[in-house]
PDB file of C-alpha atoms in Angstrom:
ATOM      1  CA  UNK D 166     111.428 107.398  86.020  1.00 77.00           C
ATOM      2  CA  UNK D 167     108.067 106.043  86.663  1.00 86.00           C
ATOM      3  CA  UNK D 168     109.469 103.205  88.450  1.00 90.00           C
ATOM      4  CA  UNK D 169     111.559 105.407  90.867  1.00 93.00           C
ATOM      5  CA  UNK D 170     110.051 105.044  94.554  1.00 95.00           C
ATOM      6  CA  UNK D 171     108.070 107.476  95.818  1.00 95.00           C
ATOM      7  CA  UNK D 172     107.683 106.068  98.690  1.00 96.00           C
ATOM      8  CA  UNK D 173     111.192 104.616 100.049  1.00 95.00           C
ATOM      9  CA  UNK D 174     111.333 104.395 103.614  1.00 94.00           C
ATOM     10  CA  UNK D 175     114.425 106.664 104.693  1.00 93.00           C
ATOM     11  CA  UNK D 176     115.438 106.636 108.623  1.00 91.00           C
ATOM     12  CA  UNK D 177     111.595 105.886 109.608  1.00 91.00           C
ATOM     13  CA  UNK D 178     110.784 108.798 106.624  1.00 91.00           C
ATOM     14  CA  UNK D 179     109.203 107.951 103.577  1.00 94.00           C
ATOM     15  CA  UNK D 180     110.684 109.676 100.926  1.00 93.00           C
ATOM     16  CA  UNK D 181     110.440 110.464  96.839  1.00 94.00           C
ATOM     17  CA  UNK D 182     113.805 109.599  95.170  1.00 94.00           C
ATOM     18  CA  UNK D 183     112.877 111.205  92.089  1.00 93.00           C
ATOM     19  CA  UNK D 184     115.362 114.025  90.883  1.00 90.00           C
ATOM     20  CA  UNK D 185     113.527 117.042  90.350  1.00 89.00           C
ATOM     21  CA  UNK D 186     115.273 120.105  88.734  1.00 87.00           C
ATOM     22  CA  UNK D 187     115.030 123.222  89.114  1.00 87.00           C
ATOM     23  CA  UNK D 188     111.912 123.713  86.090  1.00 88.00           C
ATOM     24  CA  UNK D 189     110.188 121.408  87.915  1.00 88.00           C
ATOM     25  CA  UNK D 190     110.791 118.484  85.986  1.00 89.00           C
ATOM     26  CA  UNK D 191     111.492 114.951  86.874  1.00 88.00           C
ATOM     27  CA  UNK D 192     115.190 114.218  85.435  1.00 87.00           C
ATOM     28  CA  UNK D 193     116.288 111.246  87.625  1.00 87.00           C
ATOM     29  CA  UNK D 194     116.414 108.656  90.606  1.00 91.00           C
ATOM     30  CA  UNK D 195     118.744 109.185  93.822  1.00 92.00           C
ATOM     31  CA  UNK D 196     119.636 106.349  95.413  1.00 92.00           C
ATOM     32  CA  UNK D 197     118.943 106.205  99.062  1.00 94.00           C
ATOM     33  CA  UNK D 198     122.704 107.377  99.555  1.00 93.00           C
ATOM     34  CA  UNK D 199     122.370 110.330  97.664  1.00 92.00           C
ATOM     35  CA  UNK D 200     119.360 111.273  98.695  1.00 93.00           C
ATOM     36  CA  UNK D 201     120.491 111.781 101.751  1.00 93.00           C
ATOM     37  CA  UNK D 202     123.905 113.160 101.279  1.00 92.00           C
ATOM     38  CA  UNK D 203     123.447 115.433  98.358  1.00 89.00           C
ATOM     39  CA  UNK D 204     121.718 119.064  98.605  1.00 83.00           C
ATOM     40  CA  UNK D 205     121.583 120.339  95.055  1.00 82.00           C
ATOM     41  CA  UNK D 206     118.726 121.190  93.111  1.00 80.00           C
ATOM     42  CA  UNK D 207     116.506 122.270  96.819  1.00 78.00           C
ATOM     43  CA  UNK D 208     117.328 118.389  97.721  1.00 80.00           C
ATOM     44  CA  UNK D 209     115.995 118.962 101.536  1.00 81.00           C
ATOM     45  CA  UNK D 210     118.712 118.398 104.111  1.00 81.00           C
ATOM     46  CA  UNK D 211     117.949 115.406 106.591  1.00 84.00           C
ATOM     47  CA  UNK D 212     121.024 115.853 108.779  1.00 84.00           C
ATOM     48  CA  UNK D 213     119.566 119.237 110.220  1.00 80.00           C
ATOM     49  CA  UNK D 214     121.033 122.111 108.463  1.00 77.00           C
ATOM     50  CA  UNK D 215     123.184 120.878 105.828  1.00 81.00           C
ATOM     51  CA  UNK D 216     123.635 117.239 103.981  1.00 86.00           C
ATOM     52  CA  UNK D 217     124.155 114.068 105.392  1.00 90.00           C
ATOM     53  CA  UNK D 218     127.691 112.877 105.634  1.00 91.00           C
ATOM     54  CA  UNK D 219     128.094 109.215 103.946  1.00 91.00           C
ATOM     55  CA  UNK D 220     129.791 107.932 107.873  1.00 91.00           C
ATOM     56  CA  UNK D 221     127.054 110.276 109.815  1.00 91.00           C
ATOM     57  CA  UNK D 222     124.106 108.006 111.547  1.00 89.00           C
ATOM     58  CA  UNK D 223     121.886 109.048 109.353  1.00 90.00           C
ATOM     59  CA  UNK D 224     122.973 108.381 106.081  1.00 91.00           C
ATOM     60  CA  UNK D 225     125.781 105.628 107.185  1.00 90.00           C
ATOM     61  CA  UNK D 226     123.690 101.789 106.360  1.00 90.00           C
ATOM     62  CA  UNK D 227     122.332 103.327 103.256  1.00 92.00           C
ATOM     63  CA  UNK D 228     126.002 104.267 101.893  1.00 90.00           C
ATOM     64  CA  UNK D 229     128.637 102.000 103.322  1.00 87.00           C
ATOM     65  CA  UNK D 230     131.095 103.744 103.431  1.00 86.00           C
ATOM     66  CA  UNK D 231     134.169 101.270 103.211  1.00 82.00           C
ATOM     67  CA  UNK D 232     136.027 102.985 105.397  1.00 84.00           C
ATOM     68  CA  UNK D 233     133.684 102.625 108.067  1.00 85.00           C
ATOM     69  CA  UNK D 234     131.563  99.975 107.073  1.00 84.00           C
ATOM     70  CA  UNK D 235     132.818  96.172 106.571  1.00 84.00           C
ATOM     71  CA  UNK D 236     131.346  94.424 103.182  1.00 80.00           C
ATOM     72  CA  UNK D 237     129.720  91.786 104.883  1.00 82.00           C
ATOM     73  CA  UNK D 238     128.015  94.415 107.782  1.00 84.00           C
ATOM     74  CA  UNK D 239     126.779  96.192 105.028  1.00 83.00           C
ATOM     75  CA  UNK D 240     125.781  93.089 102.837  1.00 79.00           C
ATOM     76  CA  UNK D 241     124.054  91.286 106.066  1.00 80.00           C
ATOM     77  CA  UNK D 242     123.601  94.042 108.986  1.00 79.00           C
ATOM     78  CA  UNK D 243     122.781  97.640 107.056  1.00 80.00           C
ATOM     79  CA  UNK D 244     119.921  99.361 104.915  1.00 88.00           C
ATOM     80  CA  UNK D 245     120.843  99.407 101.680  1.00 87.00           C
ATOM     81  CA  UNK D 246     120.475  95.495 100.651  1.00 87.00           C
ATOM     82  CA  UNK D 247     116.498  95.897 101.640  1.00 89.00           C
ATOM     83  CA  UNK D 248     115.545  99.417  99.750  1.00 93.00           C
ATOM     84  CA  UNK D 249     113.324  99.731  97.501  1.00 95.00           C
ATOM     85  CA  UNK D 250     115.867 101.410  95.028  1.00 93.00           C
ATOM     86  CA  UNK D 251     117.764  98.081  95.160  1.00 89.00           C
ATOM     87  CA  UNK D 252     115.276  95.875  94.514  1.00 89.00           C
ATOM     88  CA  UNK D 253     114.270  98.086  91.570  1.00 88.00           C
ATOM     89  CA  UNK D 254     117.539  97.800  90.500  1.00 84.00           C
ATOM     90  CA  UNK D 255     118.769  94.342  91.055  1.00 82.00           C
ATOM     91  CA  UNK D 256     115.121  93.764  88.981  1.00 82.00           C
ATOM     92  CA  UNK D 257     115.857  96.189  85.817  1.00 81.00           C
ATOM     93  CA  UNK D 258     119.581  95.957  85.677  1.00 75.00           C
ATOM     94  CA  UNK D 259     120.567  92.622  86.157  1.00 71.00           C
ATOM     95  CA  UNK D 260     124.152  92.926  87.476  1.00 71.00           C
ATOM     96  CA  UNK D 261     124.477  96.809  88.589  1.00 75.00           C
ATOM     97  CA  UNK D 262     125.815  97.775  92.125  1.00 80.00           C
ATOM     98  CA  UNK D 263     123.042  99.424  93.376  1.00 83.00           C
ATOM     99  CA  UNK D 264     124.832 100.145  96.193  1.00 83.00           C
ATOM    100  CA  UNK D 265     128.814 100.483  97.161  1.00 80.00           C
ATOM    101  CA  UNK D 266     129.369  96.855  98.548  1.00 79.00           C
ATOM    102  CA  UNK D 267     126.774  95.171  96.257  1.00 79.00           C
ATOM    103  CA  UNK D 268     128.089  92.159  94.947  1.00 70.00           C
ATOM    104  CA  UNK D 269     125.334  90.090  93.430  1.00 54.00           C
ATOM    105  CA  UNK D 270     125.140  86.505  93.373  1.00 53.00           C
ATOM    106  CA  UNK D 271     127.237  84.919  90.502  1.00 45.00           C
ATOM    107  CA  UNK D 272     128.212  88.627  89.710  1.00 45.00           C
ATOM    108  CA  UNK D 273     131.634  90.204  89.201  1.00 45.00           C
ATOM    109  CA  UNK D 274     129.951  91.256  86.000  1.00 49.00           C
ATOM    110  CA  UNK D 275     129.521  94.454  86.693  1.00 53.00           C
ATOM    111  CA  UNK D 276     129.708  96.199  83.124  1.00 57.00           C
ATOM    112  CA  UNK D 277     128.043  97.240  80.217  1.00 62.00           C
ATOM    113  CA  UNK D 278     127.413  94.815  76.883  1.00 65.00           C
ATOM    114  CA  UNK D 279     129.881  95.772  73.932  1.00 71.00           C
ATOM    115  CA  UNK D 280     127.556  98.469  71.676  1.00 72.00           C
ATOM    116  CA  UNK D 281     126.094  99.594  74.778  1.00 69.00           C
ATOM    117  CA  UNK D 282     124.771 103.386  74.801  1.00 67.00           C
ATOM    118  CA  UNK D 283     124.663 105.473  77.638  1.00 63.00           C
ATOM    119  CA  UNK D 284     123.176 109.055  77.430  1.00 65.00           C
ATOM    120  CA  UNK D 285     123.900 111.761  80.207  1.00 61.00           C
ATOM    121  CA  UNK D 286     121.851 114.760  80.606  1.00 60.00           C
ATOM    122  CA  UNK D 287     123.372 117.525  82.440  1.00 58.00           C
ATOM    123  CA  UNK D 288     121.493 120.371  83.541  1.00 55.00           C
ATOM    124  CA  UNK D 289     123.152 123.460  83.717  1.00 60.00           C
ATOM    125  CA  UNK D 290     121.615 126.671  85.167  1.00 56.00           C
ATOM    126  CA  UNK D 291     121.987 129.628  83.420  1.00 54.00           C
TER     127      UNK D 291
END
């Protein structure tokens, strides 16, 4: 979590992508997408009153939508190739999407290694 910006630049906004729940306590890292179209957990709402839609303006080169967005506009024209969150990413997890149309160089690879673990934490209010 250390590594998650604090500082991603967001629509001309820079922004924390750390998850914070509701004890206060740093439990993840939203990717630009989700930071802008998610509102749990007091997540502030950049699309005025309520979340970002993944198509609206706002949130639309950061998420790629592939019904709106072509893979090569989002690959060459949109957001989400020069954040931050991908480069961390692309950096720590060699061959993870970090985004919906992110197909890495050489990659197709997209999976975990046979004996890999992966531990989810849920938090559930009570």
């Amino acid at each position: 979590l250390a590594q998650c910006p604090s500082d991603e630049i967001l629509n001309g906004i820079a922004v924390d992508l750390k998850v914070t729940n509701p004890d206060g306590v740093a439990v993840g890292c939203y990717s630009p997408c989700s930071k802008l179209t998610t509102d749990n957990w007091g997540n502030p709402h950049f699309c005025g009153e309520q979340r970002c839609l993944p198509e609206s303006d706002k949130a639309m080169s950061y998420c790629c939508p592939a019904d709106k967005v072509t893979h090569d506009d989002c690959v060459n024209k949109e957001r989400a190739p020069h954040t931050k969150y991908t480069a961390l990413i692309h950096d720590t997890c060699k061959k993870v999407y970090a985004y919906s149309a992110d197909d890495l160089p050489g990659g197709g690879d997209h999976a975990c290694p046979v004996g890999a673990t992966i531990h989810w934490t849920l938090y559930c209010p009570q």
